[in-house]
Amino acid sequence: MCAATIVAVPQTSAARETWDRVANIKDAAKRLGELHRLQGSQGVLKFLDACYRTQTLASEYSAGLESCMAQDYMHSQVLAQIYARIPQADRVRMGTPAPEDIARGMGQRFVATFRQYKISAKEAEKFKKLVDTNGMPIFLKSVFPPQKPGEATPDAGAASKN
């Protein structure tokens, strides 16, 4: 999450969570990994759009909305890092967004949501740390599983051709 996103949130009172935030974020990461495996990034984006539309109707910040935001953060961060490795001309040809646009879109969603629910910059930073620590490792392991013993790595095949 970019620093501007955190700074742009007004200093207000934090929402009172009544759920286990770590468990909620871990569960969100597991569900995101499964959704990504089954439907890819496009399926994740459709889900997140529906999730925000539904969850932001509530008058109080909820575990469901926290889940949506955690999934949005994890997916956006990974997608931006992957797209950053693709040359701009190739991204344009493929019709994929620039990493900056992915980050900017997520930042706008977060600022709007944090403002709507009067989440302080301090609480926003705490949320980011919770997701980085508890959710991201689960999502990354799900999307990029470790190689099984005996499986060739992509680099090994290239090395044997030399």
CSV table of C-alpha atoms in Angstrom, one decimal:
chain,number,residue,atom,x,y,z
A,1,MET,CA,0.0,0.0,0.0
A,2,CYS,CA,1.5,3.3,-0.9
A,3,ALA,CA,2.4,5.8,1.7
A,4,ALA,CA,0.1,8.4,0.1
A,5,THR,CA,-2.9,6.1,0.8
A,6,ILE,CA,-2.0,6.0,4.5
A,7,VAL,CA,-1.3,9.7,4.8
A,8,ALA,CA,-4.5,10.7,2.9
A,9,VAL,CA,-6.8,9.2,5.5
A,10,PRO,CA,-7.9,11.8,8.0
A,11,GLN,CA,-7.0,11.2,11.7
A,12,THR,CA,-10.2,10.0,13.2
A,13,SER,CA,-11.4,7.4,15.7
A,14,ALA,CA,-10.8,3.8,14.8
A,15,ALA,CA,-13.6,1.3,14.2
A,16,ARG,CA,-14.2,-1.2,17.0
A,17,GLU,CA,-13.5,-4.7,15.7
A,18,THR,CA,-15.2,-7.5,17.5
A,19,TRP,CA,-13.6,-10.3,15.5
A,20,ASP,CA,-10.2,-12.0,15.4
A,21,ARG,CA,-8.5,-9.9,12.8
A,22,VAL,CA,-5.5,-12.3,12.3
A,23,ALA,CA,-7.8,-15.3,11.8
A,24,ASN,CA,-10.0,-13.2,9.4
A,25,ILE,CA,-7.0,-12.1,7.3
A,26,LYS,CA,-5.6,-15.6,7.2
A,27,ASP,CA,-9.0,-17.0,6.1
A,28,ALA,CA,-9.2,-14.2,3.5
A,29,ALA,CA,-5.8,-15.2,2.1
A,30,LYS,CA,-6.8,-18.9,1.9
A,31,ARG,CA,-10.0,-18.0,0.1
A,32,LEU,CA,-8.2,-15.6,-2.3
A,33,GLY,CA,-5.7,-18.3,-3.2
A,34,GLU,CA,-8.5,-20.8,-4.0
A,35,LEU,CA,-10.4,-18.2,-6.0
A,36,HIS,CA,-7.3,-17.3,-7.9
A,37,ARG,CA,-6.6,-21.0,-8.7
A,38,LEU,CA,-10.2,-21.5,-9.9
A,39,GLN,CA,-10.9,-18.3,-11.8
A,40,GLY,CA,-7.6,-16.4,-12.2
A,41,SER,CA,-7.1,-12.7,-11.8
A,42,GLN,CA,-10.3,-11.8,-13.7
A,43,GLY,CA,-12.4,-13.9,-11.4
A,44,VAL,CA,-10.7,-12.3,-8.4
A,45,LEU,CA,-11.4,-8.8,-9.8
A,46,LYS,CA,-15.0,-9.6,-10.4
A,47,PHE,CA,-15.4,-11.0,-6.9
A,48,LEU,CA,-13.7,-8.0,-5.3
A,49,ASP,CA,-15.9,-5.6,-7.2
A,50,ALA,CA,-19.0,-7.4,-5.9
A,51,CYS,CA,-17.5,-7.7,-2.4
A,52,TYR,CA,-16.9,-3.9,-2.1
A,53,ARG,CA,-20.4,-3.1,-3.5
A,54,THR,CA,-22.0,-5.4,-0.9
A,55,GLN,CA,-19.8,-4.8,2.1
A,56,THR,CA,-19.7,-1.0,1.9
A,57,LEU,CA,-23.5,-0.8,2.2
A,58,ALA,CA,-23.1,-1.5,5.9
A,59,SER,CA,-23.1,1.3,8.4
A,60,GLU,CA,-20.2,-0.2,10.4
A,61,TYR,CA,-16.8,-1.5,9.3
A,62,SER,CA,-17.1,-5.3,9.4
A,63,ALA,CA,-15.0,-8.5,9.2
A,64,GLY,CA,-16.4,-9.0,5.7
A,65,LEU,CA,-15.2,-5.6,4.5
A,66,GLU,CA,-11.8,-6.2,6.2
A,67,SER,CA,-11.6,-9.5,4.2
A,68,CYS,CA,-12.4,-7.7,0.9
A,69,MET,CA,-9.7,-5.1,1.6
A,70,ALA,CA,-7.1,-7.7,2.6
A,71,GLN,CA,-7.8,-9.7,-0.6
A,72,ASP,CA,-7.7,-6.5,-2.7
A,73,TYR,CA,-4.4,-5.5,-1.1
A,74,MET,CA,-2.7,-9.0,-1.6
A,75,HIS,CA,-4.0,-9.4,-5.1
A,76,SER,CA,-3.1,-5.8,-6.2
A,77,GLN,CA,0.4,-6.0,-4.7
A,78,VAL,CA,1.2,-9.3,-6.4
A,79,LEU,CA,-0.4,-8.3,-9.7
A,80,ALA,CA,1.5,-5.0,-9.8
A,81,GLN,CA,4.8,-6.8,-9.1
A,82,ILE,CA,4.2,-9.2,-11.9
A,83,TYR,CA,3.1,-6.6,-14.4
A,84,ALA,CA,6.2,-4.5,-13.5
A,85,ARG,CA,8.3,-7.2,-15.0
A,86,ILE,CA,6.6,-7.0,-18.4
A,87,PRO,CA,7.9,-4.3,-20.8
A,88,GLN,CA,5.4,-1.5,-21.3
A,89,ALA,CA,5.0,-2.2,-25.0
A,90,ASP,CA,4.0,-5.8,-24.2
A,91,ARG,CA,1.6,-4.7,-21.5
A,92,VAL,CA,-0.1,-2.3,-23.9
A,93,ARG,CA,-0.3,-5.0,-26.6
A,94,MET,CA,-1.8,-7.4,-24.0
A,95,GLY,CA,-4.2,-4.8,-22.7
A,96,THR,CA,-2.9,-5.1,-19.1
A,97,PRO,CA,-2.7,-2.1,-16.8
A,98,ALA,CA,0.5,-0.5,-15.6
A,99,PRO,CA,1.6,-1.4,-12.1
A,100,GLU,CA,1.1,2.2,-11.1
A,101,ASP,CA,-2.5,2.1,-12.2
A,102,ILE,CA,-3.1,-1.0,-10.2
A,103,ALA,CA,-1.6,0.6,-7.1
A,104,ARG,CA,-3.5,3.9,-7.7
A,105,GLY,CA,-6.8,2.1,-8.1
A,106,MET,CA,-6.3,0.1,-4.9
A,107,GLY,CA,-5.3,3.3,-3.1
A,108,GLN,CA,-8.4,5.1,-4.2
A,109,ARG,CA,-10.6,2.2,-3.0
A,110,PHE,CA,-8.8,2.2,0.4
A,111,VAL,CA,-9.0,5.9,0.9
A,112,ALA,CA,-12.7,5.9,0.1
A,113,THR,CA,-13.3,3.0,2.5
A,114,PHE,CA,-11.2,4.3,5.3
A,115,ARG,CA,-12.9,7.7,5.1
A,116,GLN,CA,-16.4,6.1,4.9
A,117,TYR,CA,-15.7,4.2,8.1
A,118,LYS,CA,-13.5,6.8,9.8
A,119,ILE,CA,-10.5,4.6,10.0
A,120,SER,CA,-7.4,6.5,11.1
A,121,ALA,CA,-4.0,6.5,9.4
A,122,LYS,CA,-2.6,4.6,12.4
A,123,GLU,CA,-5.3,1.9,12.0
A,124,ALA,CA,-4.8,1.8,8.3
A,125,GLU,CA,-1.1,1.1,8.8
A,126,LYS,CA,-1.9,-1.5,11.4
A,127,PHE,CA,-4.2,-3.2,8.8
A,128,LYS,CA,-1.4,-3.2,6.2
A,129,LYS,CA,1.0,-4.8,8.7
A,130,LEU,CA,-1.5,-7.4,9.7
A,131,VAL,CA,-2.0,-8.4,6.0
A,132,ASP,CA,1.7,-8.3,5.2
A,133,THR,CA,2.5,-10.5,8.2
A,134,ASN,CA,-0.5,-12.9,8.3
A,135,GLY,CA,-2.1,-13.0,4.9
A,136,MET,CA,0.5,-12.4,2.3
A,137,PRO,CA,2.6,-15.4,3.1
A,138,ILE,CA,-0.5,-17.7,2.8
A,139,PHE,CA,-1.6,-16.1,-0.5
A,140,LEU,CA,1.9,-16.3,-2.0
A,141,LYS,CA,2.4,-19.9,-1.0
A,142,SER,CA,-1.0,-20.7,-2.6
A,143,VAL,CA,-0.3,-18.9,-5.8
A,144,PHE,CA,3.4,-19.8,-6.1
A,145,PRO,CA,3.7,-23.2,-4.4
A,146,PRO,CA,7.2,-24.4,-3.6
A,147,GLN,CA,8.7,-26.8,-6.0
A,148,LYS,CA,8.4,-30.4,-5.2
A,149,PRO,CA,11.6,-32.4,-4.8
A,150,GLY,CA,12.7,-33.7,-8.2
A,151,GLU,CA,10.8,-31.2,-10.2
A,152,ALA,CA,12.8,-29.2,-12.7
A,153,THR,CA,12.8,-25.4,-12.1
A,154,PRO,CA,12.4,-23.1,-15.1
A,155,ASP,CA,16.1,-22.0,-14.7
A,156,ALA,CA,17.3,-25.6,-14.6
A,157,GLY,CA,16.0,-26.3,-18.1
A,158,ALA,CA,17.6,-23.2,-19.5
A,159,ALA,CA,20.9,-24.1,-17.8
A,160,SER,CA,21.0,-27.6,-19.4
A,161,LYS,CA,20.6,-26.1,-22.9
A,162,ASN,CA,23.9,-24.2,-22.6
